[in-house]
PDB file of C-alpha atoms in Angstrom:
ATOM      1  CA  MET L  43     -24.215   2.156  31.798  1.00 48.00           C
ATOM      2  CA  ASN L  44     -22.600  -0.812  30.042  1.00 52.00           C
ATOM      3  CA  LYS L  45     -23.424   0.607  26.608  1.00 54.00           C
ATOM      4  CA  LEU L  46     -21.746   3.913  27.518  1.00 50.00           C
ATOM      5  CA  THR L  47     -18.683   2.090  28.838  1.00 52.00           C
ATOM      6  CA  PHE L  48     -18.454   0.004  25.662  1.00 55.00           C
ATOM      7  CA  ASP L  49     -18.803   3.063  23.453  1.00 63.00           C
ATOM      8  CA  LEU L  50     -16.180   4.975  25.435  1.00 70.00           C
ATOM      9  CA  SER L  51     -13.687   2.087  25.355  1.00 71.00           C
ATOM     10  CA  PHE L  52     -14.288   1.652  21.618  1.00 70.00           C
ATOM     11  CA  LEU L  53     -13.659   5.371  21.111  1.00 71.00           C
ATOM     12  CA  ILE L  54     -10.403   5.157  23.097  1.00 73.00           C
ATOM     13  CA  PHE L  55      -9.421   2.100  21.028  1.00 71.00           C
ATOM     14  CA  ILE L  56     -10.076   3.858  17.688  1.00 70.00           C
ATOM     15  CA  LEU L  57      -8.354   7.081  18.801  1.00 71.00           C
ATOM     16  CA  GLY L  58      -5.292   5.096  19.851  1.00 72.00           C
ATOM     17  CA  ALA L  59      -5.126   3.323  16.490  1.00 73.00           C
ATOM     18  CA  MET L  60      -5.529   6.600  14.607  1.00 73.00           C
ATOM     19  CA  THR L  61      -2.883   8.336  16.718  1.00 75.00           C
ATOM     20  CA  TYR L  62      -0.296   5.622  16.094  1.00 76.00           C
ATOM     21  CA  SER L  63      -1.166   5.570  12.368  1.00 75.00           C
ATOM     22  CA  ILE L  64      -0.575   9.303  12.116  1.00 78.00           C
ATOM     23  CA  PHE L  65       2.638   9.019  14.156  1.00 83.00           C
ATOM     24  CA  GLY L  66       3.892   6.216  11.900  1.00 81.00           C
ATOM     25  CA  MET L  67       3.084   7.995   8.657  1.00 80.00           C
ATOM     26  CA  PHE L  68       4.665  11.209   9.917  1.00 84.00           C
ATOM     27  CA  SER L  69       7.808   9.307  10.971  1.00 87.00           C
ATOM     28  CA  ILE L  70       8.149   7.630   7.584  1.00 85.00           C
ATOM     29  CA  TYR L  71       7.516  10.909   5.775  1.00 84.00           C
ATOM     30  CA  TYR L  72       9.976  12.859   7.938  1.00 87.00           C
ATOM     31  CA  LEU L  73      12.844  10.368   7.665  1.00 89.00           C
ATOM     32  CA  ARG L  74      12.188   9.767   3.976  1.00 86.00           C
ATOM     33  CA  ARG L  75      12.169  13.506   3.318  1.00 88.00           C
ATOM     34  CA  ARG L  76      15.458  13.981   5.204  1.00 91.00           C
ATOM     35  CA  SER L  77      17.014  11.171   3.180  1.00 89.00           C
ATOM     36  CA  CYS L  78      15.697  12.652  -0.075  1.00 87.00           C
ATOM     37  CA  ARG L  79      17.030  16.097   0.730  1.00 89.00           C
ATOM     38  CA  ALA L  80      20.434  14.656   1.561  1.00 90.00           C
ATOM     39  CA  HIS L  81      20.489  13.422  -2.051  1.00 88.00           C
ATOM     40  CA  GLY L  82      19.049  16.602  -3.576  1.00 88.00           C
ATOM     41  CA  LEU L  83      15.563  15.130  -4.085  1.00 87.00           C
ATOM     42  CA  ASP L  84      12.155  15.576  -2.501  1.00 83.00           C
ATOM     43  CA  THR L  85       9.344  13.229  -1.498  1.00 81.00           C
ATOM     44  CA  GLN L  86       5.606  13.740  -1.564  1.00 79.00           C
ATOM     45  CA  PHE L  87       2.589  11.905  -0.251  1.00 77.00           C
ATOM     46  CA  MET L  88      -0.064  11.242  -2.877  1.00 75.00           C
ATOM     47  CA  PHE L  89      -3.622  10.373  -1.891  1.00 72.00           C
ATOM     48  CA  TRP L  90      -4.919   7.352  -3.791  1.00 71.00           C
ATOM     49  CA  PRO L  91      -8.711   7.417  -4.373  1.00 74.00           C
ATOM     50  CA  ILE L  92      -8.843   3.722  -5.362  1.00 72.00           C
ATOM     51  CA  GLY L  93      -7.014   2.827  -2.160  1.00 67.00           C
ATOM     52  CA  ILE L  94      -9.442   4.891  -0.098  1.00 67.00           C
ATOM     53  CA  ALA L  95     -12.371   3.055  -1.736  1.00 72.00           C
ATOM     54  CA  LEU L  96     -10.718  -0.329  -1.092  1.00 66.00           C
ATOM     55  CA  THR L  97     -10.100   0.654   2.522  1.00 65.00           C
ATOM     56  CA  LEU L  98     -13.788   1.443   2.996  1.00 65.00           C
ATOM     57  CA  ILE L  99     -14.939  -1.733   1.228  1.00 67.00           C
ATOM     58  CA  PHE L 100     -12.561  -4.103   3.005  1.00 62.00           C
ATOM     59  CA  SER L 101     -12.727  -2.437   6.424  1.00 59.00           C
ATOM     60  CA  ILE L 102     -15.156  -5.131   7.545  1.00 60.00           C
ATOM     61  CA  PHE L 103     -12.560  -7.890   6.978  1.00 60.00           C
ATOM     62  CA  ARG L 104      -9.412  -8.760   8.821  1.00 54.00           C
ATOM     63  CA  PRO L 105      -6.650  -7.759   8.266  1.00 54.00           C
ATOM     64  CA  PHE L 106      -7.744  -4.174   8.174  1.00 55.00           C
ATOM     65  CA  TRP L 107      -6.028  -2.480   5.242  1.00 57.00           C
ATOM     66  CA  ILE L 108      -5.232   1.199   5.137  1.00 61.00           C
ATOM     67  CA  LEU L 109      -4.477   2.154   1.541  1.00 63.00           C
ATOM     68  CA  ILE L 110      -5.071   5.884   1.502  1.00 64.00           C
ATOM     69  CA  GLY L 111      -1.955   6.873  -0.380  1.00 66.00           C
ATOM     70  CA  TYR L 112       1.691   6.405  -1.113  1.00 70.00           C
ATOM     71  CA  PHE L 113       4.997   8.253  -1.090  1.00 75.00           C
ATOM     72  CA  PHE L 114       6.895   9.031  -4.252  1.00 73.00           C
ATOM     73  CA  ILE L 115      10.256  10.610  -4.999  1.00 78.00           C
ATOM     74  CA  GLU L 116      10.291  13.843  -6.965  1.00 78.00           C
ATOM     75  CA  GLY L 117      13.237  14.533  -9.220  1.00 77.00           C
ATOM     76  CA  GLU L 118      15.748  12.462 -11.081  1.00 80.00           C
ATOM     77  CA  GLY L 119      18.208  10.910  -8.708  1.00 82.00           C
ATOM     78  CA  THR L 120      20.871   8.280  -9.039  1.00 89.00           C
ATOM     79  CA  ALA L 121      20.091   4.629  -8.444  1.00 88.00           C
ATOM     80  CA  GLN L 122      22.157   4.853  -5.275  1.00 91.00           C
ATOM     81  CA  ALA L 123      20.118   7.789  -3.947  1.00 89.00           C
ATOM     82  CA  ARG L 124      16.780   6.097  -4.683  1.00 87.00           C
ATOM     83  CA  GLY L 125      18.012   2.807  -3.192  1.00 90.00           C
ATOM     84  CA  ARG L 126      19.164   4.452   0.016  1.00 90.00           C
ATOM     85  CA  ILE L 127      15.843   6.275   0.326  1.00 89.00           C
ATOM     86  CA  GLY L 128      14.060   2.930  -0.132  1.00 88.00           C
ATOM     87  CA  ILE L 129      16.142   1.349   2.628  1.00 91.00           C
ATOM     88  CA  VAL L 130      15.291   4.242   4.978  1.00 90.00           C
ATOM     89  CA  SER L 131      11.553   3.873   4.289  1.00 88.00           C
ATOM     90  CA  THR L 132      11.556   0.114   4.748  1.00 90.00           C
ATOM     91  CA  PHE L 133      13.486   0.135   8.003  1.00 91.00           C
ATOM     92  CA  THR L 134      11.460   3.053   9.370  1.00 90.00           C
ATOM     93  CA  SER L 135       8.294   0.983   8.903  1.00 88.00           C
ATOM     94  CA  ILE L 136       9.949  -1.955  10.664  1.00 91.00           C
ATOM     95  CA  GLY L 137      11.160   0.362  13.445  1.00 90.00           C
ATOM     96  CA  ILE L 138       7.634   1.662  14.006  1.00 87.00           C
ATOM     97  CA  PHE L 139       6.473  -1.927  14.461  1.00 88.00           C
ATOM     98  CA  PHE L 140       9.184  -2.703  17.020  1.00 89.00           C
ATOM     99  CA  LEU L 141       8.487   0.542  18.866  1.00 87.00           C
ATOM    100  CA  SER L 142       4.926  -0.632  19.395  1.00 84.00           C
ATOM    101  CA  LEU L 143       6.204  -3.955  20.760  1.00 85.00           C
ATOM    102  CA  LEU L 144       8.452  -2.070  23.159  1.00 87.00           C
ATOM    103  CA  ILE L 145       5.565   0.116  24.327  1.00 83.00           C
ATOM    104  CA  LEU L 146       3.388  -2.976  24.850  1.00 82.00           C
ATOM    105  CA  ALA L 147       6.168  -4.666  26.836  1.00 84.00           C
ATOM    106  CA  LEU L 148       6.728  -1.618  29.047  1.00 85.00           C
ATOM    107  CA  PHE L 149       3.055  -0.631  29.423  1.00 81.00           C
ATOM    108  CA  PRO L 150       0.770  -3.681  29.056  1.00 79.00           C
ATOM    109  CA  ALA L 151      -2.267  -1.564  29.893  1.00 75.00           C
ATOM    110  CA  MET L 152      -1.770   0.250  26.582  1.00 73.00           C
ATOM    111  CA  ARG L 153      -3.372  -2.723  24.802  1.00 73.00           C
ATOM    112  CA  VAL L 154      -6.788  -1.189  25.414  1.00 70.00           C
ATOM    113  CA  THR L 155      -5.906   1.905  23.378  1.00 71.00           C
ATOM    114  CA  GLY L 156      -5.618   0.042  20.072  1.00 69.00           C
ATOM    115  CA  PHE L 157      -2.455   1.863  19.019  1.00 69.00           C
ATOM    116  CA  TRP L 158      -0.789  -1.467  18.236  1.00 71.00           C
ATOM    117  CA  ILE L 159      -3.201  -2.363  15.405  1.00 71.00           C
ATOM    118  CA  PRO L 160      -1.537  -0.189  12.746  1.00 73.00           C
ATOM    119  CA  SER L 161       1.909  -1.380  13.827  1.00 77.00           C
ATOM    120  CA  GLY L 162       1.293  -4.744  12.193  1.00 78.00           C
ATOM    121  CA  ILE L 163       0.116  -2.942   9.080  1.00 78.00           C
ATOM    122  CA  PHE L 164       3.389  -0.998   8.975  1.00 82.00           C
ATOM    123  CA  LEU L 165       5.283  -4.293   9.099  1.00 84.00           C
ATOM    124  CA  LEU L 166       3.177  -5.731   6.286  1.00 82.00           C
ATOM    125  CA  ILE L 167       3.612  -2.555   4.237  1.00 82.00           C
ATOM    126  CA  SER L 168       7.390  -2.813   4.641  1.00 86.00           C
ATOM    127  CA  MET L 169       7.226  -6.297   3.110  1.00 87.00           C
ATOM    128  CA  LEU L 170       4.837  -5.363   0.292  1.00 83.00           C
ATOM    129  CA  ASN L 171       6.931  -2.287  -0.446  1.00 86.00           C
ATOM    130  CA  MET L 172       9.849  -4.589  -1.246  1.00 89.00           C
ATOM    131  CA  ILE L 173       8.098  -5.932  -4.364  1.00 87.00           C
ATOM    132  CA  PRO L 174      10.383  -4.809  -7.207  1.00 88.00           C
ATOM    133  CA  ILE L 175       7.826  -3.024  -9.380  1.00 83.00           C
ATOM    134  CA  TRP L 176       7.533   0.575 -10.547  1.00 76.00           C
ATOM    135  CA  GLY L 177       7.504   3.116  -7.761  1.00 76.00           C
ATOM    136  CA  LEU L 178       8.008   0.756  -4.833  1.00 83.00           C
ATOM    137  CA  ASP L 179      11.162   0.824  -2.743  1.00 87.00           C
ATOM    138  CA  GLY L 180      12.000  -2.744  -3.755  1.00 89.00           C
ATOM    139  CA  GLN L 181      12.607  -1.620  -7.323  1.00 90.00           C
ATOM    140  CA  TYR L 182      14.897   1.206  -6.211  1.00 89.00           C
ATOM    141  CA  ILE L 183      16.925  -1.021  -3.888  1.00 92.00           C
ATOM    142  CA  LEU L 184      17.225  -3.814  -6.471  1.00 92.00           C
ATOM    143  CA  GLU L 185      18.396  -1.375  -9.170  1.00 91.00           C
ATOM    144  CA  TRP L 186      20.938   0.087  -6.763  1.00 91.00           C
ATOM    145  CA  GLU L 187      22.420  -2.992  -5.054  1.00 91.00           C
ATOM    146  CA  PRO L 188      20.919  -6.482  -5.277  1.00 92.00           C
ATOM    147  CA  LYS L 189      23.122  -7.506  -2.347  1.00 93.00           C
ATOM    148  CA  TYR L 190      21.030  -5.177  -0.133  1.00 92.00           C
ATOM    149  CA  TYR L 191      17.694  -6.064  -1.728  1.00 93.00           C
ATOM    150  CA  TRP L 192      17.634  -9.797  -1.009  1.00 93.00           C
ATOM    151  CA  PRO L 193      18.533  -9.665   2.716  1.00 92.00           C
ATOM    152  CA  THR L 194      16.034  -6.834   3.224  1.00 91.00           C
ATOM    153  CA  LEU L 195      13.284  -8.749   1.415  1.00 92.00           C
ATOM    154  CA  VAL L 196      13.973 -11.980   3.291  1.00 92.00           C
ATOM    155  CA  SER L 197      14.114 -10.208   6.666  1.00 91.00           C
ATOM    156  CA  THR L 198      10.800  -8.421   6.097  1.00 90.00           C
ATOM    157  CA  ILE L 199       9.125 -11.670   5.008  1.00 90.00           C
ATOM    158  CA  LEU L 200      10.507 -13.482   8.071  1.00 91.00           C
ATOM    159  CA  LEU L 201       9.312 -10.695  10.371  1.00 89.00           C
ATOM    160  CA  VAL L 202       5.804 -10.896   8.908  1.00 87.00           C
ATOM    161  CA  ILE L 203       5.807 -14.686   9.393  1.00 88.00           C
ATOM    162  CA  ILE L 204       7.158 -14.493  12.950  1.00 88.00           C
ATOM    163  CA  PHE L 205       4.777 -11.714  14.027  1.00 84.00           C
ATOM    164  CA  ARG L 206       1.795 -12.811  11.931  1.00 78.00           C
ATOM    165  CA  GLY L 207      -0.468 -12.440  14.983  1.00 74.00           C
ATOM    166  CA  PHE L 208       0.032  -8.676  14.754  1.00 67.00           C
ATOM    167  CA  VAL L 209      -0.263  -8.507  10.992  1.00 62.00           C
ATOM    168  CA  PHE L 210      -3.236 -10.793  10.223  1.00 56.00           C
TER     169      PHE L 210
END
């Protein structure tokens, strides 16, 4: 009986984490796509085989990394358009994290579902995405307006430090 209960609770935990991951990725994709279309561009999600392999290898360690793919902007847009799209992506990831905190505050029993696990990953991804290298939102924001890049970078780093219990 105890083994069945453990297996069922573990299944509920994993399903909750997967559901929130899918919700978060869909939210980022949807808002990013709307922002791209407002600027005459498009966005796509690209699966990353190396990231999938790393996810499987490092899934036994904490923090649990999910590196199955990435978003990229299709088309040649202005620096302003790409920067604004980067801001939308970054703050959507942060918003997904705070939504999970709100749900946990309103419904403490939801902790058993495991949905909150990927929320910390979304916060960490928002910080890592601010690295100003090719293809990441940090590069687009920095090329557009450095005055928006630095406060966004600092705020994401501070959020990761403050909520490190959710991230690591």
